[in-house]
XYZ file of C-alpha atoms in Angstrom:
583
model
C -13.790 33.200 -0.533
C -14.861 35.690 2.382
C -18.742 35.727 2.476
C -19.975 39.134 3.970
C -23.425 38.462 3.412
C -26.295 36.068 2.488
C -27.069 37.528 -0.314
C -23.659 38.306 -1.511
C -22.613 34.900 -0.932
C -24.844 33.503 -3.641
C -24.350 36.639 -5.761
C -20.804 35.631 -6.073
C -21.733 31.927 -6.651
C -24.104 32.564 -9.435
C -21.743 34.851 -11.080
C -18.859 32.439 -10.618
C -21.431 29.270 -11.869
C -22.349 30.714 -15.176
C -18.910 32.077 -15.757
C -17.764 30.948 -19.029
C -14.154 29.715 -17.862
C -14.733 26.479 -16.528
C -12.193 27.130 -13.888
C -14.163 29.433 -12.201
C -16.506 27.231 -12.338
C -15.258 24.431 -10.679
C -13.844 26.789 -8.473
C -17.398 27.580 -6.879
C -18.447 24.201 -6.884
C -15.727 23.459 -4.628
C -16.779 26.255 -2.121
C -20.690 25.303 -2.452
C -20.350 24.246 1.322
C -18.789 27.750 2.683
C -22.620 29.123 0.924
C -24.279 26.513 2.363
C -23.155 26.898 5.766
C -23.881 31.022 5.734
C -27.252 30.562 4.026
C -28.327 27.921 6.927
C -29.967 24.680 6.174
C -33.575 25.899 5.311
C -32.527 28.882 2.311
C -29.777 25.762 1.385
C -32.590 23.530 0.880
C -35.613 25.587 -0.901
C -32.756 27.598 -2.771
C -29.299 26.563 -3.558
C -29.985 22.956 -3.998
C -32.750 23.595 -6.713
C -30.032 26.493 -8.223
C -27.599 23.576 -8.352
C -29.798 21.459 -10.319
C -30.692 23.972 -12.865
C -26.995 25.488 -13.608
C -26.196 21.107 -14.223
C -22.692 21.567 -15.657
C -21.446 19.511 -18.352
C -18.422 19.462 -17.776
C -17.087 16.224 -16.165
C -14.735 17.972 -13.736
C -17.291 20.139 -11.908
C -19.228 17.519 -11.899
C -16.771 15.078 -10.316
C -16.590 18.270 -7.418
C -20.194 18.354 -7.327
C -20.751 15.011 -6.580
C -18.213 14.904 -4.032
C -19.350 18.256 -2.264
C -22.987 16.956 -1.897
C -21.793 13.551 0.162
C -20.737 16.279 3.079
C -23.868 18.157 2.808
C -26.183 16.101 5.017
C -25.827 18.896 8.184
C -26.115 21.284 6.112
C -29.215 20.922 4.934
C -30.164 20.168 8.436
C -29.155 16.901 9.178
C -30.539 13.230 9.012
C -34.332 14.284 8.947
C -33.442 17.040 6.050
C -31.005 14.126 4.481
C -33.651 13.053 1.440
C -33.417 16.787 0.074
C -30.085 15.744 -1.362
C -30.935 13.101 -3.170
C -32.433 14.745 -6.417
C -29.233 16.065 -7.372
C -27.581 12.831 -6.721
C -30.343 11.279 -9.244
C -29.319 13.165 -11.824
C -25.649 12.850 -11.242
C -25.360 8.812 -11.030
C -27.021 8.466 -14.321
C -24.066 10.519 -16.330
C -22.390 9.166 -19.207
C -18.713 9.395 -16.891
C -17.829 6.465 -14.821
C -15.668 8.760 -12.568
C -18.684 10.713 -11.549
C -21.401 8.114 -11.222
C -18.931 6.173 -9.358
C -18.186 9.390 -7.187
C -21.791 10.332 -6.966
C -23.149 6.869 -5.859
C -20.262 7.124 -3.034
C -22.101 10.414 -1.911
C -25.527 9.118 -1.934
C -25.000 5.873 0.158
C -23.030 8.193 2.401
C -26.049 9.983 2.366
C -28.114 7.365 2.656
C -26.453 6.081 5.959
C -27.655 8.680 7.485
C -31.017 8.796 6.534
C -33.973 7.854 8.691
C -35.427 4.183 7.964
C -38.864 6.037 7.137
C -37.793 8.368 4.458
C -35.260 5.385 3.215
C -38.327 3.990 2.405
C -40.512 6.739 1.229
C -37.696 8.498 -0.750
C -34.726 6.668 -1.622
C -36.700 3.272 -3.156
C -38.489 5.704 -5.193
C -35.026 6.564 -6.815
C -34.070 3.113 -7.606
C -37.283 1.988 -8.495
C -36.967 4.805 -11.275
C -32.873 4.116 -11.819
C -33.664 0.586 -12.527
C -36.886 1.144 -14.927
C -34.935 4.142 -16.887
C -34.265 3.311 -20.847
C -30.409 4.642 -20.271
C -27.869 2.240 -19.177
C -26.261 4.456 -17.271
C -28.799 4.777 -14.803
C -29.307 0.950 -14.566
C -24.987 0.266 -14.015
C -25.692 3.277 -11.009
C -28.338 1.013 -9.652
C -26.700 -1.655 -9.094
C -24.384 -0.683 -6.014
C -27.291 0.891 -4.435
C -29.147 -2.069 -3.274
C -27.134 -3.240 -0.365
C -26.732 0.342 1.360
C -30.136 0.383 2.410
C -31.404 -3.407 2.324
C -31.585 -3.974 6.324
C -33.528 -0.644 6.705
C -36.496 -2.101 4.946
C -39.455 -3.731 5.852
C -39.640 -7.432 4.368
C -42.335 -6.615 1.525
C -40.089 -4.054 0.546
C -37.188 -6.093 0.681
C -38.479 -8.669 -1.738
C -39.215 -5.849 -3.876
C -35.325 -4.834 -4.077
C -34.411 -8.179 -4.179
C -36.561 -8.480 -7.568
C -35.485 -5.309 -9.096
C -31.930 -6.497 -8.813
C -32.584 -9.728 -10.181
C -33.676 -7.735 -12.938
C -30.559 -6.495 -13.315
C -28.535 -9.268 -13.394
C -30.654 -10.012 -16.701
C -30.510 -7.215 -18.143
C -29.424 -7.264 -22.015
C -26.693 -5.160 -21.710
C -23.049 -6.857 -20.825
C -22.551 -3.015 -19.029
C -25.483 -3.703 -17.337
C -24.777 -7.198 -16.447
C -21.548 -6.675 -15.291
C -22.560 -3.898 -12.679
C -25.134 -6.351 -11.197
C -22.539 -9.371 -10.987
C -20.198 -6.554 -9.208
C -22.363 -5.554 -6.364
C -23.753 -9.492 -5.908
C -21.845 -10.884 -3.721
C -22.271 -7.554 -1.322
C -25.890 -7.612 -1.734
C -26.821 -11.178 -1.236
C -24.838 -11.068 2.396
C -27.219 -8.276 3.342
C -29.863 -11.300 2.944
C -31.270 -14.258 4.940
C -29.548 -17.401 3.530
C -32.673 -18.645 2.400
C -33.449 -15.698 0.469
C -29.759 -15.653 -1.006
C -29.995 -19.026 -2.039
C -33.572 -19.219 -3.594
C -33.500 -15.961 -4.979
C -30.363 -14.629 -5.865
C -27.973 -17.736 -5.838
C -29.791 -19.012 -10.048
C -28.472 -15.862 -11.010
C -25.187 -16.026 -9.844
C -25.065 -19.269 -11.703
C -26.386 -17.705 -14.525
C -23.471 -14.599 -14.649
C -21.155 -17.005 -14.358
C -21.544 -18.608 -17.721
C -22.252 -15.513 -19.034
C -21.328 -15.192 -22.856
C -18.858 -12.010 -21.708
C -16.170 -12.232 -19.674
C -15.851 -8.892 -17.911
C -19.124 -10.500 -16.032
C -17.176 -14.039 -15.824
C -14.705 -11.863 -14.095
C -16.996 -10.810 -11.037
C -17.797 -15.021 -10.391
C -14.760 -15.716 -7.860
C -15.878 -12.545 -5.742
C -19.664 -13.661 -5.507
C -18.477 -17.291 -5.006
C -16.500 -16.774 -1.733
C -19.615 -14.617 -0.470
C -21.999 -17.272 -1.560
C -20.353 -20.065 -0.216
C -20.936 -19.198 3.454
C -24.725 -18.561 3.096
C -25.578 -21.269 0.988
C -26.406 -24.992 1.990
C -23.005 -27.013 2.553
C -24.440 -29.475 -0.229
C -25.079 -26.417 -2.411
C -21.398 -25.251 -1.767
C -19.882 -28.491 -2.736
C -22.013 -29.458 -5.515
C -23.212 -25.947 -7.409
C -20.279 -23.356 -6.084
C -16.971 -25.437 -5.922
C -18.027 -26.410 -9.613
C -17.861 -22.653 -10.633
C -14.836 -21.777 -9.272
C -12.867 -24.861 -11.041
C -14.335 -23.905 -14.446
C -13.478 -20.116 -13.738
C -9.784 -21.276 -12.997
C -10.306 -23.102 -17.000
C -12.016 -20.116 -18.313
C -10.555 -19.472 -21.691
C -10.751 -15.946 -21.001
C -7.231 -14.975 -19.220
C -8.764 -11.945 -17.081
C -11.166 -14.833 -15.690
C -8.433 -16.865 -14.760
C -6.538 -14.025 -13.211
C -9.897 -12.907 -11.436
C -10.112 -16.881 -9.503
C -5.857 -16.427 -9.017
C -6.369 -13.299 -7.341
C -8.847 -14.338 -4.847
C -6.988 -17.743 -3.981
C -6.373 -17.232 -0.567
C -10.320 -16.080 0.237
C -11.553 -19.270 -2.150
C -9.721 -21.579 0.218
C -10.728 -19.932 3.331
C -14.461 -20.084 2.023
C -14.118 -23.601 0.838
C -12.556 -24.600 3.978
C -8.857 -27.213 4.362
C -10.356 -30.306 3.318
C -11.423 -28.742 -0.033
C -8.430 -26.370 -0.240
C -6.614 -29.552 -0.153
C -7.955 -31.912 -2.341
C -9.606 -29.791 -4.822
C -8.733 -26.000 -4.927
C -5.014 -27.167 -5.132
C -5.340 -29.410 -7.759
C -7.762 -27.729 -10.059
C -7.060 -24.236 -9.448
C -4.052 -23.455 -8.012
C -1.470 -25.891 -9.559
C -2.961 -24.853 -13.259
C -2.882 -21.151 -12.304
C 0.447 -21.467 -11.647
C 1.382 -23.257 -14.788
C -1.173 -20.980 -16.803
C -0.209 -20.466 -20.425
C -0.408 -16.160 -19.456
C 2.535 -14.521 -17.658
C -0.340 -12.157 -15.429
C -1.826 -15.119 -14.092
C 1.527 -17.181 -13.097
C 2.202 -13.669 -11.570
C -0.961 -13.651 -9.630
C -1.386 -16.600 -8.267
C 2.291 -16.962 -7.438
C 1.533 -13.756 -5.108
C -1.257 -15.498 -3.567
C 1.028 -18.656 -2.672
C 1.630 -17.887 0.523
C -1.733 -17.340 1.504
C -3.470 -20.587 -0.193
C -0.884 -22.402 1.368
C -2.122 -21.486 5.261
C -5.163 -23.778 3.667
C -3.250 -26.812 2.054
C -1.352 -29.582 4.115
C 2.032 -29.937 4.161
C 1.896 -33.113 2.186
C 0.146 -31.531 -0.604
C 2.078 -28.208 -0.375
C 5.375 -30.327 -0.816
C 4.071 -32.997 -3.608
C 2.136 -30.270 -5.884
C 3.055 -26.561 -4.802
C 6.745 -26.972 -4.139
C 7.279 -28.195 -7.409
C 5.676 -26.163 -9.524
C 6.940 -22.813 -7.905
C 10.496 -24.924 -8.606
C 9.142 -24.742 -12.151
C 7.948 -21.114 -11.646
C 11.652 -20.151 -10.446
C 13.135 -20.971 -13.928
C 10.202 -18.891 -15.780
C 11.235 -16.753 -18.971
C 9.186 -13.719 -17.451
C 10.847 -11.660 -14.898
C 7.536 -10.397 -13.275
C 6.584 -14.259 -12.490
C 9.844 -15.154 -10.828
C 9.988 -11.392 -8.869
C 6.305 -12.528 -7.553
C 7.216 -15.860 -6.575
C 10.398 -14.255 -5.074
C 8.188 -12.112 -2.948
C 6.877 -14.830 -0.816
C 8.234 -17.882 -1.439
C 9.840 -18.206 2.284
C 6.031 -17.161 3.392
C 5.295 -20.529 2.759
C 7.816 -22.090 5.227
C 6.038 -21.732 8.552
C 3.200 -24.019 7.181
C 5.831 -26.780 6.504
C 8.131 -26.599 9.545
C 11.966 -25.869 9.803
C 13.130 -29.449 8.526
C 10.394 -29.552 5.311
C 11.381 -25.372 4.573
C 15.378 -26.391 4.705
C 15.077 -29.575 2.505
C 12.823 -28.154 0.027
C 12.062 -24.378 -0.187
C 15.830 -23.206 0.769
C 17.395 -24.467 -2.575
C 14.698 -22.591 -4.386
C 15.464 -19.571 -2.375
C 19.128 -20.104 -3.077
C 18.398 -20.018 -6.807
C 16.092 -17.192 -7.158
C 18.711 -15.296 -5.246
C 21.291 -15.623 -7.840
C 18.684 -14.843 -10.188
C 19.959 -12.868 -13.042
C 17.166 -10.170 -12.418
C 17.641 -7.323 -9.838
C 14.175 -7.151 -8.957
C 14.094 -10.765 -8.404
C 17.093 -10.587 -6.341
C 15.777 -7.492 -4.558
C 12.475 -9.153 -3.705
C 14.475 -12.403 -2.013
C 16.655 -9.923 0.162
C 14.007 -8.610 1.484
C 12.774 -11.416 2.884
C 16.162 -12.283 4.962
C 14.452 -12.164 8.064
C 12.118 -14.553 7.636
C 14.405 -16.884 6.452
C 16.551 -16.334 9.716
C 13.221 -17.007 11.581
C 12.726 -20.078 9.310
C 15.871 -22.042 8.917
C 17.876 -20.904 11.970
C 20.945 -19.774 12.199
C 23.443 -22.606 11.544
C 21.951 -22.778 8.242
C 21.582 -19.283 7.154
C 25.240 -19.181 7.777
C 26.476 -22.325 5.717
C 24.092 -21.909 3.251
C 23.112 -18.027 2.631
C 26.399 -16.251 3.729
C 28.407 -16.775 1.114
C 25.525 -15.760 -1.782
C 24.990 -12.401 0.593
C 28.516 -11.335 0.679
C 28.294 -11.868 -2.884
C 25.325 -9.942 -3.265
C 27.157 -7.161 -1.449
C 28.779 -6.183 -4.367
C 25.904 -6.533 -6.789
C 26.114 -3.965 -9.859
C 22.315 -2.954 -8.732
C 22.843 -0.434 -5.457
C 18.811 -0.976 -4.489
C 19.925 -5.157 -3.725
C 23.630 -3.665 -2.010
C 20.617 -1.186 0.246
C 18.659 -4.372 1.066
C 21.576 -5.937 1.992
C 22.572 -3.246 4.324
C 19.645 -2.813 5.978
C 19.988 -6.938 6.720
C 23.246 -7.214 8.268
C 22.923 -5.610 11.479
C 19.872 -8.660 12.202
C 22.202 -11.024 10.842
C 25.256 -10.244 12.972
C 23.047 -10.478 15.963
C 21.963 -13.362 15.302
C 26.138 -14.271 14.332
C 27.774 -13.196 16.592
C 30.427 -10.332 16.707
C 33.301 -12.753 16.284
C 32.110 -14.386 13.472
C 30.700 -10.654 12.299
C 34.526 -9.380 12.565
C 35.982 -12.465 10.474
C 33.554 -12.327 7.729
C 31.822 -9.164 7.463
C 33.444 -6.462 8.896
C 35.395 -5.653 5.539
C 32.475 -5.868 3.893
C 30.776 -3.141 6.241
C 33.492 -0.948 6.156
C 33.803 -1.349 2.018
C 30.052 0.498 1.727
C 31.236 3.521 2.923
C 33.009 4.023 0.087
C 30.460 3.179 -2.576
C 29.928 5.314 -5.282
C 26.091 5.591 -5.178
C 25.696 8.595 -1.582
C 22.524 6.133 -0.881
C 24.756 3.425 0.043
C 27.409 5.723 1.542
C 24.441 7.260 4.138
C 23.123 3.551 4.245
C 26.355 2.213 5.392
C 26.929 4.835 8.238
C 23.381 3.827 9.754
C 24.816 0.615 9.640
C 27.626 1.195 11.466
C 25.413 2.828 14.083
C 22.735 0.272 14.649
C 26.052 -2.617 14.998
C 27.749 0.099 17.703
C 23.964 -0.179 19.364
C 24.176 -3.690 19.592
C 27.935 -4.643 20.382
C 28.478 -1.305 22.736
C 30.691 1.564 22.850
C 34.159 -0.809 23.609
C 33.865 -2.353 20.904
C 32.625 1.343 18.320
C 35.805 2.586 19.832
C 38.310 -0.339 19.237
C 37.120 -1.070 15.542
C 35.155 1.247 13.823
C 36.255 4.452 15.105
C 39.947 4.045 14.112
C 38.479 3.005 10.287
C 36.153 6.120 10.316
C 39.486 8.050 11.691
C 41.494 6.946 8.906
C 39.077 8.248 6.200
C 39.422 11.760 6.856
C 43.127 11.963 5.410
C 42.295 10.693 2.176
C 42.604 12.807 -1.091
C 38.895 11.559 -2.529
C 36.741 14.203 -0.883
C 33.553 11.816 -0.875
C 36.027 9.824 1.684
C 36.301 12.756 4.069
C 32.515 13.723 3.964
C 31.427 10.206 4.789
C 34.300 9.888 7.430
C 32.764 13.080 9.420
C 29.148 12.131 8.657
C 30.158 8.450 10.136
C 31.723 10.542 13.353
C 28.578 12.707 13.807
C 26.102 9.540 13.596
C 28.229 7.547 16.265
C 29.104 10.176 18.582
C 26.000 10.269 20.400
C 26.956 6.676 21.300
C 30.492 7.213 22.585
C 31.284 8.403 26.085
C 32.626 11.956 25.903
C 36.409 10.986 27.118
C 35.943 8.957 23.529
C 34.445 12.049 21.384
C 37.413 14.248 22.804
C 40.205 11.640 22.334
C 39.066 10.512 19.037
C 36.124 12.272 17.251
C 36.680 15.642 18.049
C 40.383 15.771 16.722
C 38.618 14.239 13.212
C 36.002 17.341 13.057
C 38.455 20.036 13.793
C 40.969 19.239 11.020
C 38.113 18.780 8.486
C 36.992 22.222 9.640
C 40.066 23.907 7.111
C 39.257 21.309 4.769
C 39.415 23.159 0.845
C 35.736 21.759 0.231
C 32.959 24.351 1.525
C 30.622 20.966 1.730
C 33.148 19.359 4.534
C 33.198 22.419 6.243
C 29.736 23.627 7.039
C 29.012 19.870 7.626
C 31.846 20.679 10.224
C 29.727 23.296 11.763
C 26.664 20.934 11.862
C 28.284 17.961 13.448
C 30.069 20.450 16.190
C 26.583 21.896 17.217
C 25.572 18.106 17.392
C 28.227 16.643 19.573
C 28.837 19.490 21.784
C 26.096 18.610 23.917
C 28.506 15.748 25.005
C 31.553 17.481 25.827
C 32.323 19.577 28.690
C 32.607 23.117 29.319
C 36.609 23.118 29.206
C 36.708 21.324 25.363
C 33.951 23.500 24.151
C 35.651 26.624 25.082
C 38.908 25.296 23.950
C 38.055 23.791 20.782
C 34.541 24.180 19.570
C 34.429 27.648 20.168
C 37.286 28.746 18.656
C 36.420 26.428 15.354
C 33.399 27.665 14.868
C 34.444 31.696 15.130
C 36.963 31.090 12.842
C 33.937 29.216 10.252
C 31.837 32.574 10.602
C 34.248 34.223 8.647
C 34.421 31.642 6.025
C 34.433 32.837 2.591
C 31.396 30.769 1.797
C 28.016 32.141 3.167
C 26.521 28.524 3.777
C 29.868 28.028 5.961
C 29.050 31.121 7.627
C 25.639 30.384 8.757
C 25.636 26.801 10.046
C 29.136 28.280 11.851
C 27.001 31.092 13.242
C 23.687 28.798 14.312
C 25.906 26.241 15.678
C 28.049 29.357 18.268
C 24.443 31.062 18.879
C 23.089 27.433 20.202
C 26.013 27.422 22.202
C 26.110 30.585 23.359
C 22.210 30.050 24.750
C 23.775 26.294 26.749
């Protein structure tokens, strides 16, 4: 919207606010800052912010824009002194029935907020959560919860203790809604504290939440444990927190369980090795992974790889081993596709000799596994297996199950096995490359799914990259050659596409002796596709010729496609001569 005027500015915006379609509405909303910024901070202040608040929508999706508009306004009402100004909207917006806008408006006013002055913190923004929290509405209570920690180290310490008491309030508060907004923001709020005020004050009511009768509070324990755990006492860790998070990984509510699975790799960090070890592993991660729920096998077998950096190698290969063994032969595809994910993560924290004897048969098996996303998951973790188990034995062991995989009936696990080979014939060898995979290379170009066909030329490219142009022109050039006779048009397409991608990595002797003859017979091929793909790959490799084969063969060709009876033909042709022409 193009604002002539000051006072046609707001004209518009009134009109377009009361509108009765809502579209305009929200339309308006979402240019409130282009007003703002022509009326200047003081008329934005005394009058468009109190015009906001009157013309309140009720609809949630100008309110949603609302609330996000106002988190940007903080210069425009004249920056951090004029910053308190915006929060009387906000008020009224974080106490809404809609999670998506209290959510959205409590974003804006700690934005806000942050750039407030510690004075009117104090004067003005404890006022509004001294009247969220007190307010009969749950709503406004649940938005008072993530407001605490914003603005906790800006206070002085009489007014700290008062937050710290209005949140405890919270936390026993007798609605579960209530409740579990508290139990969200604890963790974030107590590490804003001293540790002795965490622990006196705030750390009984963690305790409390945590046997709480509902379970979408139970579900915020494992979060507020790991922050807890480094402020409190060491003897208050071992003896009051580690208890928690065992009987969370027992809860009987599954979303509990999943919560502590989740957050496995921060527990053991917080705990520290000798607990991971000898508790954490036992209690909690070893049941989680045998849990009686396919979400939380699924969970914590994604986490495995990041407990493990915790656990010793003894215990990882007497308790974890084993039961992601079990985990590999579970009825549900998700668990054995999360386990497939990362079970090779785990090998650095046993060594080569410990990952070969016992992780590589599990490997083996999960990448046979009659699922294609399991499969998929396993190839795509190759390389660290190469970096794991070395060479010798990715070559006994692996090969044969890759080349098998090769041909698999899903093309996204034949991709990931593309995308492999060219690291694994480095690390081969181009001898042993040409004995057992070179047919197997060359076989992807003619795949039926065009992924794999475009897949398998990059190939081809990043293997002439790494065993130079000799080699390109002794064995894959006369293959790509051969292609372009055959009767199967896909053939003929990927046999020029293959010639345009490897050109740039042949001498230009090579392009004229061998890829140029290719491009110029496909150029009166009977398929208008081949042929303007001609015209592109000419204007490609004709940088790399010389002046002599460009007049006496590109040249000509390409004249000759700009009076093609197709009009793509025509115009690639006709590009292709006019970037010519300007060389």
């Amino acid at each position: 919207m193009e604002v002539d005027g000051d006072i046609n500015a707001v004209t518009v915006l009134v009109d377009e606010l009361r509108h009765e379609d809502p579209k305009l509405r929200l339309q308006a909303i979402k240019k409130v800052q282009v007003i703002a910024s022509a009326l200047g901070p003081q008329r934005t202040r005394e009058e468009l912010l109190p015009f906001l608040n009157e013309t309140m929508d009720d609809d949630d999706e100008i309110l949603l824009a609302l609330a996000q508009e106002l988190g940007e306004f903080v210069d425009l009402v004249g920056g951090a002194l004029n910053a308190y100004h915006l929060l009387f909207l906000l008020e009224s917006l974080v106490a809404v029935d809609e999670a998506s806008v209290r959510d959205t408006a409590c974003k804006s006013m700690c934005k806000v907020v942050r750039q407030m002055t510690p004075e009117h913190i104090s004067e003005h923004f404890v006022a509004v959560v001294r009247r969220l929290v007190t307010r009969e509405w749950y709503t406004s209570r649940i938005a008072a919860s993530g407001l605490f920690q914003v603005c906790y180290d800006q206070l002085n310490p009489a007014t700290q203790a008062e937050m710290r008491s209005m949140f405890i309030q919270l936390c026993r508060d007798d609605l579960p809604l209530v409740r579990k907004a508290a139990a969200a923001a604890l963790g974030g709020f107590a590490s804003m504290m001293d540790p002795a005020s965490a622990t006196a004050e705030i750390f009984p009511d963690f305790l409390t939440l945590a046997n709480d009768r509902q379970d979408s509070v139970r579900c915020q324990t494992v979060e507020n444990a790991v922050a807890l755990a480094g402020l409190v006492p060491v003897d208050v860790k071992l003896n009051q927190v580690l208890p928690v998070i065992v009987a969370a990984a027992k809860d009987s509510a599954w979303r509990v369980r999943w919560s502590v699975g989740n957050k496995l790799p921060e527990i053991c960090a917080a705990m520290g090795a000798e607990l991971a070890t000898s508790v954490i592993c036992d209690q909690c991660f070893i049941p989680l992974l045998g849990d009686s729920e396919a979400e939380v096998k699924t969970v914590a077998a994604s986490r495995a790889h990041g407990a493990a950096q915790h656990i010793s190698p003894a215990q990882l290969i007497s308790k974890v081993v084993p039961a992601c063994a079990h985990l590999a032969r579970d009825p549900s595809e998700h668990v054995r596709a999360s386990l497939a994910s990362v079970v090779m993560k785990i090998a650095p924290y046993l060594g080569r000799e410990l990952a070969v004897q016992h992780l590589l048969p599990l490997f083996l098996q999960l990448l046979s596994d009659e699922s294609s996303e399991v499969r998929l998951n396993i190839i795509s973790n190759l390389e660290k297996v190469n970096d794991v188990v070395g060479i010798d034995q990715l070559s006994q062991s692996l090969l044969p199950a890759i080349v098998q995989l090769a041909e698999d009936r899903q093309w996204r696990v034949r991709l990931a096995i593309i995308e492999f080979i060219p690291t694994l014939a480095s690390q081969l060898g181009v001898l042993y490359f040409e004995e057992h995979l070179m047919e197997m290379c060359m076989g992807w170009l003619c795949d039926v799914v065009f992924s794999i066909r475009e897949a398998a030329t990059l190939n081809l490219q990043r293997l002439a990259q790494h065993f130079g142009v000799a080699w390109t022109q002794n064995h894959i050039v006369p293959r790509i050659v051969s292609m372009h006779v055959n009767a199967n048009y896909l053939y003929r397409m990927i046999s020029l596409h293959a010639a345009k991608v490897l050109a740039p990595l042949l001498t230009s002797d090579q392009i004229q002796q061998s890829i140029l003859p290719l491009v110029l017979q496909l150029a009166s091929d009977p398929v208008p596709n081949i042929r303007f793909n001609v015209a592109k790959a000419l204007e490609t490799m004709s940088g790399q010729l010389d002046s002599a084969a460009k007049e006496a063969h590109v040249v000509p060709a390409l004249h000759t496609l700009t009076n093609d009876p197709d009009g793509d033909v025509q115009y690639f042709a006709g590009r292709a001569l006019h970037l010519l022409q300007q060389h």
